[in-house]
Amino acid sequence: MTYQTQADLGGRTGFGAVQPEPEGELFHADWEPRALALVLAMGATGSWNIDASRAVRETLPHYLQLSYYRIWLTALERLMIERGQLFEDEIAQGRMLHAPAPVKRVLQAADVAAVLSRGSPTERPAAAPARFAIGQAVRMRAGRVDHHTRLPGYVQGRRGTVERLHGAHVFADSNAQGAGEAPQWLYTVVFEEAELWGGAAQKLAVSVDAWESYLEAAE
């Protein structure tokens, strides 16, 4: 199976105008903050990593038909069902019907603020020097992959310039599959508008953070 990130909407049209919302308006329904709390609480159990949860969200077959927190909740259900922590009949009836599955740890209410403030750093020691340097022209990898990837489709095969080096970071593609962190150098690559979408007018540039295996030297 070939996975294409459903959230990768760069360069696509037909979704209508962007509707601005008031600054600070975080939720649109009473259940949404509870959904967020459930996602954070289950993520803290260590049952999966952040890249696995993101991969499930972004490969939901009906992603475009779901609201933001509906995506989060649907992905959480899928992750828990896959691990025997939740069952379809419980979703249908809205209550627990089976004994709870054991988890590695439990996030206590008193620890929430500290845990969220600490976050989950992804930087790791680099095993080798960076292959690419600031100012170097690179071309992004192109072609199908057999798993979820964080490489945006609209930059595949496109030529850009390395703007920043961020050190070595957990490689999300590998981590999402449970294949280990496999740290790689992470770069910011800048693309000219005409390179991505054509046209003579240059109004903007697009920056993409990309792992080293996404890049090759440009001719």
mmCIF file of C-alpha atoms in Angstrom:
data_model
loop_
_atom_site.group_PDB
_atom_site.id
_atom_site.type_symbol
_atom_site.label_atom_id
_atom_site.label_comp_id
_atom_site.label_asym_id
_atom_site.label_seq_id
_atom_site.Cartn_x
_atom_site.Cartn_y
_atom_site.Cartn_z
ATOM 1 C CA MET A 1 0.000 0.000 0.000
ATOM 2 C CA THR A 2 1.192 3.528 -0.727
ATOM 3 C CA TYR A 3 0.445 6.133 1.910
ATOM 4 C CA GLN A 4 -0.118 9.782 1.051
ATOM 5 C CA THR A 5 -0.464 12.155 3.943
ATOM 6 C CA GLN A 6 -4.057 13.362 3.912
ATOM 7 C CA ALA A 7 -3.024 16.553 5.690
ATOM 8 C CA ASP A 8 -0.636 17.441 2.859
ATOM 9 C CA LEU A 9 -2.798 20.054 1.143
ATOM 10 C CA GLY A 10 -0.099 22.397 -0.160
ATOM 11 C CA GLY A 11 -0.821 23.661 -3.658
ATOM 12 C CA ARG A 12 -4.276 22.102 -3.846
ATOM 13 C CA THR A 13 -7.384 24.107 -4.634
ATOM 14 C CA GLY A 14 -11.113 23.606 -4.275
ATOM 15 C CA PHE A 15 -11.441 23.838 -0.506
ATOM 16 C CA GLY A 16 -13.050 27.267 -0.454
ATOM 17 C CA ALA A 17 -11.937 30.443 1.251
ATOM 18 C CA VAL A 18 -10.094 30.430 4.559
ATOM 19 C CA GLN A 19 -12.478 31.470 7.308
ATOM 20 C CA PRO A 20 -10.668 33.549 9.962
ATOM 21 C CA GLU A 21 -11.585 32.843 13.565
ATOM 22 C CA PRO A 22 -11.281 35.063 16.644
ATOM 23 C CA GLU A 23 -7.869 34.965 18.298
ATOM 24 C CA GLY A 24 -7.895 32.614 21.274
ATOM 25 C CA GLU A 25 -10.977 30.644 20.201
ATOM 26 C CA LEU A 26 -9.679 27.153 20.911
ATOM 27 C CA PHE A 27 -12.803 25.000 20.891
ATOM 28 C CA HIS A 28 -16.111 24.915 19.042
ATOM 29 C CA ALA A 29 -18.017 22.307 21.068
ATOM 30 C CA ASP A 30 -18.156 21.182 24.704
ATOM 31 C CA TRP A 31 -16.710 17.738 23.902
ATOM 32 C CA GLU A 32 -13.553 19.071 22.218
ATOM 33 C CA PRO A 33 -11.533 19.944 25.353
ATOM 34 C CA ARG A 34 -12.424 16.520 26.760
ATOM 35 C CA ALA A 35 -11.198 14.891 23.535
ATOM 36 C CA LEU A 36 -7.931 16.817 23.822
ATOM 37 C CA ALA A 37 -7.556 15.700 27.444
ATOM 38 C CA LEU A 38 -8.107 12.053 26.476
ATOM 39 C CA VAL A 39 -5.508 12.234 23.706
ATOM 40 C CA LEU A 40 -2.932 13.796 26.037
ATOM 41 C CA ALA A 41 -3.665 11.348 28.853
ATOM 42 C CA MET A 42 -3.376 8.294 26.605
ATOM 43 C CA GLY A 43 -0.263 9.639 24.914
ATOM 44 C CA ALA A 44 1.343 9.951 28.357
ATOM 45 C CA THR A 45 0.796 6.231 29.034
ATOM 46 C CA GLY A 46 3.589 5.389 26.587
ATOM 47 C CA SER A 47 1.349 3.077 24.567
ATOM 48 C CA TRP A 48 2.604 4.749 21.368
ATOM 49 C CA ASN A 49 4.870 7.609 20.345
ATOM 50 C CA ILE A 50 3.886 11.000 18.935
ATOM 51 C CA ASP A 51 4.889 10.037 15.397
ATOM 52 C CA ALA A 52 2.691 6.937 15.458
ATOM 53 C CA SER A 53 -0.282 9.015 16.618
ATOM 54 C CA ARG A 54 0.359 11.637 13.929
ATOM 55 C CA ALA A 55 0.631 8.934 11.263
ATOM 56 C CA VAL A 56 -2.747 7.503 12.248
ATOM 57 C CA ARG A 57 -4.387 10.934 12.194
ATOM 58 C CA GLU A 58 -2.978 11.867 8.810
ATOM 59 C CA THR A 59 -3.871 8.588 7.103
ATOM 60 C CA LEU A 60 -7.522 8.437 8.160
ATOM 61 C CA PRO A 61 -9.452 7.612 4.963
ATOM 62 C CA HIS A 62 -12.076 10.306 5.629
ATOM 63 C CA TYR A 63 -9.641 12.910 6.974
ATOM 64 C CA LEU A 64 -11.022 15.761 4.860
ATOM 65 C CA GLN A 65 -14.566 15.204 6.129
ATOM 66 C CA LEU A 66 -13.622 15.469 9.810
ATOM 67 C CA SER A 67 -13.196 18.504 12.043
ATOM 68 C CA TYR A 68 -9.884 19.049 13.833
ATOM 69 C CA TYR A 69 -10.741 17.381 17.143
ATOM 70 C CA ARG A 70 -12.855 14.729 15.448
ATOM 71 C CA ILE A 71 -9.640 13.707 13.670
ATOM 72 C CA TRP A 72 -7.859 13.489 17.013
ATOM 73 C CA LEU A 73 -10.644 11.471 18.619
ATOM 74 C CA THR A 74 -11.062 9.081 15.684
ATOM 75 C CA ALA A 75 -7.326 8.416 15.573
ATOM 76 C CA LEU A 76 -7.279 7.826 19.336
ATOM 77 C CA GLU A 77 -10.030 5.228 18.983
ATOM 78 C CA ARG A 78 -8.059 3.468 16.251
ATOM 79 C CA LEU A 79 -4.829 3.444 18.272
ATOM 80 C CA MET A 80 -6.586 2.047 21.340
ATOM 81 C CA ILE A 81 -8.517 -0.593 19.394
ATOM 82 C CA GLU A 82 -5.295 -1.829 17.792
ATOM 83 C CA ARG A 83 -3.826 -2.334 21.278
ATOM 84 C CA GLY A 84 -6.825 -3.947 22.935
ATOM 85 C CA GLN A 85 -7.487 -0.885 25.098
ATOM 86 C CA LEU A 86 -10.872 -0.143 23.555
ATOM 87 C CA PHE A 87 -13.537 -2.148 21.718
ATOM 88 C CA GLU A 88 -16.151 -1.323 19.120
ATOM 89 C CA ASP A 89 -19.034 -2.240 21.425
ATOM 90 C CA GLU A 90 -17.741 0.213 24.026
ATOM 91 C CA ILE A 91 -17.685 2.998 21.439
ATOM 92 C CA ALA A 92 -21.227 2.105 20.365
ATOM 93 C CA GLN A 93 -22.568 2.151 23.927
ATOM 94 C CA GLY A 94 -20.392 4.972 25.253
ATOM 95 C CA ARG A 95 -19.231 3.089 28.327
ATOM 96 C CA MET A 96 -16.633 0.577 29.490
ATOM 97 C CA LEU A 97 -17.672 -3.052 28.890
ATOM 98 C CA HIS A 98 -14.322 -4.846 29.240
ATOM 99 C CA ALA A 99 -11.584 -4.922 31.841
ATOM 100 C CA PRO A 100 -9.060 -2.109 31.346
ATOM 101 C CA ALA A 101 -5.775 -3.010 29.693
ATOM 102 C CA PRO A 102 -2.625 -2.313 31.720
ATOM 103 C CA VAL A 103 -0.544 0.725 30.724
ATOM 104 C CA LYS A 104 3.068 1.698 31.449
ATOM 105 C CA ARG A 105 2.214 4.838 33.386
ATOM 106 C CA VAL A 106 -0.658 7.167 34.272
ATOM 107 C CA LEU A 107 -0.619 10.965 33.982
ATOM 108 C CA GLN A 108 -1.873 12.409 37.258
ATOM 109 C CA ALA A 109 -3.852 15.668 37.260
ATOM 110 C CA ALA A 110 -1.277 17.386 39.457
ATOM 111 C CA ASP A 111 1.477 16.642 36.917
ATOM 112 C CA VAL A 112 -0.264 17.833 33.745
ATOM 113 C CA ALA A 113 1.177 21.366 33.674
ATOM 114 C CA ALA A 114 4.736 20.174 34.276
ATOM 115 C CA VAL A 115 4.512 17.396 31.689
ATOM 116 C CA LEU A 116 3.111 19.703 29.007
ATOM 117 C CA SER A 117 5.735 22.335 29.802
ATOM 118 C CA ARG A 118 8.546 19.786 29.522
ATOM 119 C CA GLY A 119 7.375 18.420 26.191
ATOM 120 C CA SER A 120 9.170 15.595 24.385
ATOM 121 C CA PRO A 121 12.504 16.790 22.947
ATOM 122 C CA THR A 122 13.474 15.019 19.723
ATOM 123 C CA GLU A 123 17.105 16.135 19.337
ATOM 124 C CA ARG A 124 19.656 13.345 19.598
ATOM 125 C CA PRO A 125 23.469 13.076 19.253
ATOM 126 C CA ALA A 126 24.572 13.063 15.624
ATOM 127 C CA ALA A 127 26.247 9.854 14.495
ATOM 128 C CA ALA A 128 27.980 11.535 11.546
ATOM 129 C CA PRO A 129 28.606 15.034 10.135
ATOM 130 C CA ALA A 130 25.825 16.682 8.147
ATOM 131 C CA ARG A 131 25.943 15.829 4.440
ATOM 132 C CA PHE A 132 24.624 19.205 3.322
ATOM 133 C CA ALA A 133 25.688 22.753 4.184
ATOM 134 C CA ILE A 134 23.889 26.075 4.537
ATOM 135 C CA GLY A 135 23.485 27.646 1.112
ATOM 136 C CA GLN A 136 23.793 24.330 -0.736
ATOM 137 C CA ALA A 137 21.295 23.512 -3.481
ATOM 138 C CA VAL A 138 19.416 20.265 -2.892
ATOM 139 C CA ARG A 139 16.620 18.327 -4.540
ATOM 140 C CA MET A 140 13.931 16.558 -2.553
ATOM 141 C CA ARG A 141 13.413 12.852 -2.874
ATOM 142 C CA ALA A 142 10.556 11.791 -5.144
ATOM 143 C CA GLY A 143 8.656 8.543 -5.528
ATOM 144 C CA ARG A 144 6.275 6.325 -3.648
ATOM 145 C CA VAL A 145 6.924 4.944 -0.197
ATOM 146 C CA ASP A 146 5.186 2.054 1.541
ATOM 147 C CA HIS A 147 4.499 3.942 4.757
ATOM 148 C CA HIS A 148 3.376 7.287 6.112
ATOM 149 C CA THR A 149 5.936 10.034 5.490
ATOM 150 C CA ARG A 150 6.449 13.595 6.692
ATOM 151 C CA LEU A 151 7.835 14.642 3.299
ATOM 152 C CA PRO A 152 5.240 16.985 1.743
ATOM 153 C CA GLY A 153 4.081 15.819 -1.668
ATOM 154 C CA TYR A 154 4.283 19.287 -3.195
ATOM 155 C CA VAL A 155 8.077 19.518 -2.667
ATOM 156 C CA GLN A 156 8.968 16.048 -3.923
ATOM 157 C CA GLY A 157 11.455 16.293 -6.767
ATOM 158 C CA ARG A 158 11.750 20.067 -6.314
ATOM 159 C CA ARG A 159 14.959 22.062 -6.012
ATOM 160 C CA GLY A 160 15.597 24.185 -2.933
ATOM 161 C CA THR A 161 18.370 25.690 -0.837
ATOM 162 C CA VAL A 162 19.481 24.688 2.654
ATOM 163 C CA GLU A 163 18.833 27.599 5.017
ATOM 164 C CA ARG A 164 19.418 26.091 8.468
ATOM 165 C CA LEU A 165 20.802 22.983 10.178
ATOM 166 C CA HIS A 166 18.960 21.852 13.315
ATOM 167 C CA GLY A 167 21.125 18.980 14.509
ATOM 168 C CA ALA A 168 20.071 15.329 14.521
ATOM 169 C CA HIS A 169 16.468 14.544 15.427
ATOM 170 C CA VAL A 170 14.271 11.465 15.752
ATOM 171 C CA PHE A 171 13.285 10.381 12.232
ATOM 172 C CA ALA A 172 9.493 10.481 12.274
ATOM 173 C CA ASP A 173 8.994 8.046 9.373
ATOM 174 C CA SER A 174 10.878 5.318 11.232
ATOM 175 C CA ASN A 175 9.549 6.138 14.690
ATOM 176 C CA ALA A 176 5.935 6.046 13.478
ATOM 177 C CA GLN A 177 6.371 2.448 12.338
ATOM 178 C CA GLY A 178 7.922 1.289 15.600
ATOM 179 C CA ALA A 179 11.242 0.784 13.801
ATOM 180 C CA GLY A 180 13.269 2.911 16.203
ATOM 181 C CA GLU A 181 14.196 6.565 16.428
ATOM 182 C CA ALA A 182 16.927 6.359 13.735
ATOM 183 C CA PRO A 183 18.042 9.997 14.274
ATOM 184 C CA GLN A 184 18.986 12.021 11.195
ATOM 185 C CA TRP A 185 20.162 15.552 10.522
ATOM 186 C CA LEU A 186 17.252 17.933 10.131
ATOM 187 C CA TYR A 187 17.419 20.863 7.714
ATOM 188 C CA THR A 188 15.290 23.852 6.783
ATOM 189 C CA VAL A 189 15.072 23.942 2.990
ATOM 190 C CA VAL A 190 13.687 27.017 1.202
ATOM 191 C CA PHE A 191 11.838 26.772 -2.127
ATOM 192 C CA GLU A 192 10.995 29.544 -4.536
ATOM 193 C CA GLU A 193 7.337 29.891 -5.414
ATOM 194 C CA ALA A 194 7.966 29.362 -9.126
ATOM 195 C CA GLU A 195 9.811 26.112 -8.416
ATOM 196 C CA LEU A 196 6.815 24.676 -6.593
ATOM 197 C CA TRP A 197 3.882 25.985 -8.585
ATOM 198 C CA GLY A 198 5.255 27.660 -11.708
ATOM 199 C CA GLY A 199 4.590 31.181 -12.914
ATOM 200 C CA ALA A 200 6.887 34.134 -13.314
ATOM 201 C CA ALA A 201 5.768 36.244 -10.340
ATOM 202 C CA GLN A 202 7.836 35.646 -7.208
ATOM 203 C CA LYS A 203 5.744 36.675 -4.202
ATOM 204 C CA LEU A 204 6.886 34.242 -1.558
ATOM 205 C CA ALA A 205 9.221 31.442 -0.549
ATOM 206 C CA VAL A 206 8.245 28.261 1.268
ATOM 207 C CA SER A 207 10.371 26.758 4.059
ATOM 208 C CA VAL A 208 10.167 23.042 4.847
ATOM 209 C CA ASP A 209 11.950 21.194 7.647
ATOM 210 C CA ALA A 210 13.254 17.967 6.144
ATOM 211 C CA TRP A 211 15.342 15.035 7.329
ATOM 212 C CA GLU A 212 18.573 14.174 5.541
ATOM 213 C CA SER A 213 17.222 11.081 3.774
ATOM 214 C CA TYR A 214 14.679 13.310 2.041
ATOM 215 C CA LEU A 215 17.490 15.283 0.359
ATOM 216 C CA GLU A 216 19.977 14.722 -2.445
ATOM 217 C CA ALA A 217 22.520 17.100 -3.932
ATOM 218 C CA ALA A 218 21.081 19.180 -6.796
ATOM 219 C CA GLU A 219 22.862 19.281 -10.125
#
